[in-house]
XYZ file of C-alpha atoms in Angstrom:
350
model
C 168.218 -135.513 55.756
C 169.769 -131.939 55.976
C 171.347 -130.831 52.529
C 174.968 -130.121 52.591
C 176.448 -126.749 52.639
C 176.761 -125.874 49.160
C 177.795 -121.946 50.449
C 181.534 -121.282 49.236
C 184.510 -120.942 51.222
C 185.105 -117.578 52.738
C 187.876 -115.787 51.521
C 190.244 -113.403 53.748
C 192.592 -110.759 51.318
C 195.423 -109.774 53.051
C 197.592 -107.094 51.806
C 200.590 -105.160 53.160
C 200.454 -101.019 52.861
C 202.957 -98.518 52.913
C 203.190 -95.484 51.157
C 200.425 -96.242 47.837
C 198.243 -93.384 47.720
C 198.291 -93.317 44.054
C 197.470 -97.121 44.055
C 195.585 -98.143 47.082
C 192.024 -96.996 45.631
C 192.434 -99.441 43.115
C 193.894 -102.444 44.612
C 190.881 -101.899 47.318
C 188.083 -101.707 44.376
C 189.971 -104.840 42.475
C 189.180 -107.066 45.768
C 185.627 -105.475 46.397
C 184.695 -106.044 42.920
C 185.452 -109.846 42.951
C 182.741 -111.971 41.932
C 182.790 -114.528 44.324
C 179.771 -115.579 46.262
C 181.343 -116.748 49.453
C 182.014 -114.703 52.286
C 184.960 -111.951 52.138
C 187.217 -109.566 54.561
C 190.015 -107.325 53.210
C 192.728 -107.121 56.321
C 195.167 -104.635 55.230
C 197.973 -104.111 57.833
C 198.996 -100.237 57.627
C 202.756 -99.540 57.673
C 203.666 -95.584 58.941
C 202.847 -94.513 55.880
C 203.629 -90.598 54.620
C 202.052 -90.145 51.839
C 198.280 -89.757 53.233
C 197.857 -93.299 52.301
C 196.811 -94.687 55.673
C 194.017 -91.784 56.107
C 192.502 -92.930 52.776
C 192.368 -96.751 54.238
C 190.854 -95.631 56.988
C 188.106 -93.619 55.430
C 187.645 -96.342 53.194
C 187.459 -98.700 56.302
C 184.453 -96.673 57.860
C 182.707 -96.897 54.814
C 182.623 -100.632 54.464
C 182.135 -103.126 57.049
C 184.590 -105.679 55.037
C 187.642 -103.681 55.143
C 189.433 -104.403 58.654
C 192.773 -103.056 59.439
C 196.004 -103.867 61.681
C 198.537 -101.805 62.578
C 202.603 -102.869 60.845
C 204.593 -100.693 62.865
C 207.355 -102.582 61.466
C 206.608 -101.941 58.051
C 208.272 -104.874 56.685
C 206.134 -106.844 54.197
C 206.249 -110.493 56.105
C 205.711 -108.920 59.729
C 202.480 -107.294 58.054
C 201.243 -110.088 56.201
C 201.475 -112.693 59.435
C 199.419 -110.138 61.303
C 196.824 -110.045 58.778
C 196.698 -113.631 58.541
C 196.695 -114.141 62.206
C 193.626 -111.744 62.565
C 191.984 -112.972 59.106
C 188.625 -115.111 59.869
C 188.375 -117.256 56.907
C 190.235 -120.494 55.610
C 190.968 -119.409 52.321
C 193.873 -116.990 52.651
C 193.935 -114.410 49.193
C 197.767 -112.656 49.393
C 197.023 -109.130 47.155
C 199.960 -106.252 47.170
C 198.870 -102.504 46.886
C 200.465 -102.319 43.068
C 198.451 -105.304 42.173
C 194.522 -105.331 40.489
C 193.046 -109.138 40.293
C 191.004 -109.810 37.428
C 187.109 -109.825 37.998
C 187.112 -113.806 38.206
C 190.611 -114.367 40.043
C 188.841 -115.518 43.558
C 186.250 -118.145 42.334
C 188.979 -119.500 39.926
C 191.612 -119.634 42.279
C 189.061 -121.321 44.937
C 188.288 -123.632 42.547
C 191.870 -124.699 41.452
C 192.530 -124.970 45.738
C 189.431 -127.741 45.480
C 190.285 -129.135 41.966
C 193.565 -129.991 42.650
C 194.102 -130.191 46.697
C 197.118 -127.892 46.771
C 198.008 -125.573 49.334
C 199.033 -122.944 47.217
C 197.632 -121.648 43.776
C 199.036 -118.582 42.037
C 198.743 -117.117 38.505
C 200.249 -114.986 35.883
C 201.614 -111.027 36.882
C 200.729 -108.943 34.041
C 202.885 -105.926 34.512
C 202.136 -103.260 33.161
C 202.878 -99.017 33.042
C 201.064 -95.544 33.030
C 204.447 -93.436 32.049
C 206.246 -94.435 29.382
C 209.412 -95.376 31.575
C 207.106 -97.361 34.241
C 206.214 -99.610 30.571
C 209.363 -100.418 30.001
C 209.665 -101.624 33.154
C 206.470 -103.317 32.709
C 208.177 -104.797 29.505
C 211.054 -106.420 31.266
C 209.086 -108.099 34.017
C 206.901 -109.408 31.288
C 210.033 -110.685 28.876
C 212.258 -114.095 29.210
C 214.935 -111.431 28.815
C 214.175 -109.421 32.098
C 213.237 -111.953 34.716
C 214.400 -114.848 32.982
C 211.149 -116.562 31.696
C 209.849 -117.420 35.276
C 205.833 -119.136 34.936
C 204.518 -116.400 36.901
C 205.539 -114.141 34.565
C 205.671 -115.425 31.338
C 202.767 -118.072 31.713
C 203.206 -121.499 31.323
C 201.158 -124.756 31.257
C 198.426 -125.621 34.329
C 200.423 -127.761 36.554
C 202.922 -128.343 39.652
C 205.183 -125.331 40.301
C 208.076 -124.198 42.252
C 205.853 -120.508 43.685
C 202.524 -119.166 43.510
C 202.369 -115.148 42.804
C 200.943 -113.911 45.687
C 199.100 -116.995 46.336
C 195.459 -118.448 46.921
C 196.604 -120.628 49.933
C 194.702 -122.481 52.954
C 195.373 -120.726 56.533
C 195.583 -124.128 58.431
C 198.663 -124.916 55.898
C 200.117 -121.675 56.665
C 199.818 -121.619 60.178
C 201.153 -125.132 60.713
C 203.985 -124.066 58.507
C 204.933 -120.955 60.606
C 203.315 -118.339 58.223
C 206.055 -116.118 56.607
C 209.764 -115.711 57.661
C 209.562 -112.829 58.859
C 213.792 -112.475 59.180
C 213.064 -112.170 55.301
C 212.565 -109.257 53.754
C 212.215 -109.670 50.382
C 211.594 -112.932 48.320
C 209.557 -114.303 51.139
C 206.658 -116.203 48.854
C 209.572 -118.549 47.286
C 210.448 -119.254 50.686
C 206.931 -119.761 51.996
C 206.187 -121.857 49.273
C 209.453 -123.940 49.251
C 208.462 -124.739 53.327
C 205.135 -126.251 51.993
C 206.401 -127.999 49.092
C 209.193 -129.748 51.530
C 206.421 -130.369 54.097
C 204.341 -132.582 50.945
C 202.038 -130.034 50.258
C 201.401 -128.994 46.796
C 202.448 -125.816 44.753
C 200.001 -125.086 41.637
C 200.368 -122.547 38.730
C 197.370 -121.720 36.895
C 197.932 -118.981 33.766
C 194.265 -118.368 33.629
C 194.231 -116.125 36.995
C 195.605 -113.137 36.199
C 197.130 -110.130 38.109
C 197.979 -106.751 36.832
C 201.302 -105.445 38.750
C 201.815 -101.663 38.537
C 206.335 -101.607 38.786
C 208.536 -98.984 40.067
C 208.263 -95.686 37.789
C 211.671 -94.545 38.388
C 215.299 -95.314 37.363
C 216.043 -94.989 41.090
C 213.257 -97.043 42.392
C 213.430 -99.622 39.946
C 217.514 -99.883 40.960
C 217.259 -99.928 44.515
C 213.934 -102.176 44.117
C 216.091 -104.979 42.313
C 218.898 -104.405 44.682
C 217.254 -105.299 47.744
C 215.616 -107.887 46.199
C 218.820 -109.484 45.116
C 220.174 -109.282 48.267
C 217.640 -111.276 50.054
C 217.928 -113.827 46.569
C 221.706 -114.499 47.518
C 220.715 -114.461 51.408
C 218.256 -117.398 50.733
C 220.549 -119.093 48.704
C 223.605 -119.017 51.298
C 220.616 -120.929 53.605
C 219.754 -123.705 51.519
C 223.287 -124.108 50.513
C 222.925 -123.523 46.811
C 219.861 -125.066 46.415
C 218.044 -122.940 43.213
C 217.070 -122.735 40.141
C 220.188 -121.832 37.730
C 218.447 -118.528 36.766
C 218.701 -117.220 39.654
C 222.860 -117.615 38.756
C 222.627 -115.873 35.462
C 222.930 -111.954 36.608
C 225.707 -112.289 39.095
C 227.892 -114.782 36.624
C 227.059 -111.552 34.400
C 228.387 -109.310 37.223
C 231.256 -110.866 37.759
C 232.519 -111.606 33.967
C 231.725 -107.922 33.785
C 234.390 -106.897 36.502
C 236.746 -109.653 35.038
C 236.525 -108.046 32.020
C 237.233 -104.389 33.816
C 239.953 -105.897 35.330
C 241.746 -107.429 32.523
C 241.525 -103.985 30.534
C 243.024 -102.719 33.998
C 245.695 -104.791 33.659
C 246.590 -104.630 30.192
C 246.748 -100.920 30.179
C 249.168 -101.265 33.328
C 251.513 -103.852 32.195
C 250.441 -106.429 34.157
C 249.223 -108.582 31.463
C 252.399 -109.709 29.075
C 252.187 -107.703 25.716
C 252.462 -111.694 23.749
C 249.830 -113.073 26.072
C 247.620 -109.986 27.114
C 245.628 -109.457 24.139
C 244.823 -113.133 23.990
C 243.986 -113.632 27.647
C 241.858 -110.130 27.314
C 239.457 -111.332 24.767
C 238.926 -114.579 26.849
C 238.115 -112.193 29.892
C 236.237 -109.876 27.889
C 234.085 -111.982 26.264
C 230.988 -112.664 27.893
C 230.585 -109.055 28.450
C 231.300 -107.982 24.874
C 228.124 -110.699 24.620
C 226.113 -109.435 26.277
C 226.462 -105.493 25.134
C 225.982 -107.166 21.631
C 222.622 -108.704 22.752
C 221.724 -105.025 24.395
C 222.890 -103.366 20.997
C 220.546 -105.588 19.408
C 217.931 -104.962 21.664
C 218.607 -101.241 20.787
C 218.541 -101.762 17.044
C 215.905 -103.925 16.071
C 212.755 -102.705 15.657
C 209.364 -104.253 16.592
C 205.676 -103.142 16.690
C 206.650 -99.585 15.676
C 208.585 -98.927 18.834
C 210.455 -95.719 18.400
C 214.456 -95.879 19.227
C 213.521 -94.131 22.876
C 211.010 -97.161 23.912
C 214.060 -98.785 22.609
C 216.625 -97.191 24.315
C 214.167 -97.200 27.977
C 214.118 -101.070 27.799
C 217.760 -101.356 26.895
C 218.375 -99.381 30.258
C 215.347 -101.131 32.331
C 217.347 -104.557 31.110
C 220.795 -103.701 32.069
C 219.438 -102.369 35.423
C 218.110 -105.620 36.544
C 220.448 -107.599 35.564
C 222.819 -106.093 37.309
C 221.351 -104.275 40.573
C 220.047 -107.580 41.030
C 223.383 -109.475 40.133
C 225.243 -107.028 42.322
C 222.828 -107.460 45.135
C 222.828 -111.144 45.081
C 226.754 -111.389 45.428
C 226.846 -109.500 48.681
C 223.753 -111.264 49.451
C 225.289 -115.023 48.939
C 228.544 -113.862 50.470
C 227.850 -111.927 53.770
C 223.984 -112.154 53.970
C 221.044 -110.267 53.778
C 221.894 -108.212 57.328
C 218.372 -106.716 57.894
C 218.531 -104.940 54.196
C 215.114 -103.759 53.351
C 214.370 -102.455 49.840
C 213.879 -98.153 50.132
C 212.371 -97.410 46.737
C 208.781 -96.482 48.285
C 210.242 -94.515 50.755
C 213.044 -92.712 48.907
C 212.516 -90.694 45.818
């Protein structure tokens, strides 16, 4: 009687490329280096990149036999990722960005959490994290309940059920019988992809022990139009399902919009428009959740922790405020007329 196979799964990375030269090295060596004994393949699909990045995938490519490449004209992240799933060989599909290093034990974990449990989709913990000292506090709100509003996959959370995987650990035959990734999405297009298999039975598993480190935007700029873009396509999947999300995801464009209430009832106070007997009471009403929140970035500001000094202070303050509203912002217009083709610029704008 033969023995069974006893050989691991193989495992096919595919990651999306576009202008990470100062990255790409070491999201390559972080999938390379994985301890896994099953059989690997790194498909990167190359977008037109500008930055010299594709030339250093490509030498890299000639150098070892695992690294394949497809062409992303398109450059848009779910265009890229289909055709690097659609030319991947193995049934274990490992989603890995360019910003992102996997810890040395994420692949046999995350294999092993695919067979524990039967789900479709497994994803872990992003551990953000910066080189300058602006790209940390950046780093510092993805990582705080106060940034991206406590999320598993970024705050951690018990082993269990979940609404997304990070990335994702997932099994090609559910993806392709799913129709892979939107690609009329351009941004939030895991939620989605994992929303399609939870509605189609399938499960969606967090585990906090597989850990990713996520290198964020390291500009004011980038980090603005990042959030943006990304609140955009938030609202945009929203007006789809009808309303159909978690109430976080309401938080930073109630904040927008109390904050323009609030602009408009000084507006109109100042004007006349408000009665003098009735304007200063129906201000503070108007004014209040905004006069909340700058208290809660004032405190933010003030207290002290871990011998931060009143500029790491001041940084997050600013990284806080940004997201909440860039991405509040982008979500209203999102919500209300729809995405439109928006794509998010901060890697190709300075």
């Amino acid at each position: 009687m033969a023995e069974p196979d006893t050989t691991p799964p193989g495992v096919s990375y595919v990651m999306p490329v576009y202008n990470e030269i100062h990255y790409i090295d070491d999201a390559i060596d972080s999938v390379l280096a994985q301890g896994y004994d099953g059989p690997t393949e790194l498909v990167l699909a190359l977008g037109p990149s500008t930055d010299g990045t594709n030339e250093r995938v490509r030498a890299r490519a000639a150098d070892d036999p695992r690294i394949r490449i497809v062409e992303n004209p398109d450059m848009a992240i779910p265009i890229g990722l289909n055709r690097a799933i659609r030319a991947s060989r193995y049934p274990i599909v490992v989603r890995v960005d360019a910003h992102t290093e996997l810890s040395d034990n994420y692949t046999a974990l995350g294999v092993e959490t695919l067979e524990r449990t039967g789900a479709a989709s497994v994803g872990g913990v992003m551990v953000a994290t910066g080189r300058t000292a602006f790209q940390r506090a950046v780093a510092r709100g993805y990582n705080s309940p106060l940034g991206l509003g406590g999320a598993s996959y970024h705050v951690g959370g018990d082993e269990g059920p979940a609404e997304s995987a990070y990335l994702g650990i997932m099994r090609r035959d559910e993806l392709l019988d799913i129709g892979l990734y939107d690609e009329n999405i351009n941004r939030g297009e895991d939620w989605e992809l994992n929303k399609r298999l939870r509605d189609a039975g399938h499960l969606v598993w967090l585990n906090p022990a597989l850990r990713v480190t996520y290198w964020p935007r390291d500009t004011w700029q980038k980090l603005a139009r990042q959030f943006r873009a990304t609140g955009i396509w938030r609202g945009e999947i929203v007006r789809r399902s009808g309303g159909r999300s978690p109430l976080r995801y309401y938080a930073p464009p109630a904040l927008v919009a109390a904050s323009a209430l609030s602009l408009l009832g000084v507006l109109a106070l100042a004007t006349g428009l408000l009665a003098p007997d009735t304007g200063p009471i129906a201000l503070a009403v108007l004014t209040a959740p905004t006069a909340l929140y700058l208290a809660l970035l004032a405190a933010l500001l003030l207290v002290r922790s871990s011998g931060e000094t009143l500029r790491e202070r001041a940084a997050f303050v600013v990284v806080v405020a940004t997201m909440h509203f860039a991405w509040g912002a982008g979500f209203i217009g999102g919500a209300l007329f729809g995405a439109r083709g928006s794509v998010d610029r901060s890697r190709t704008e300075s």
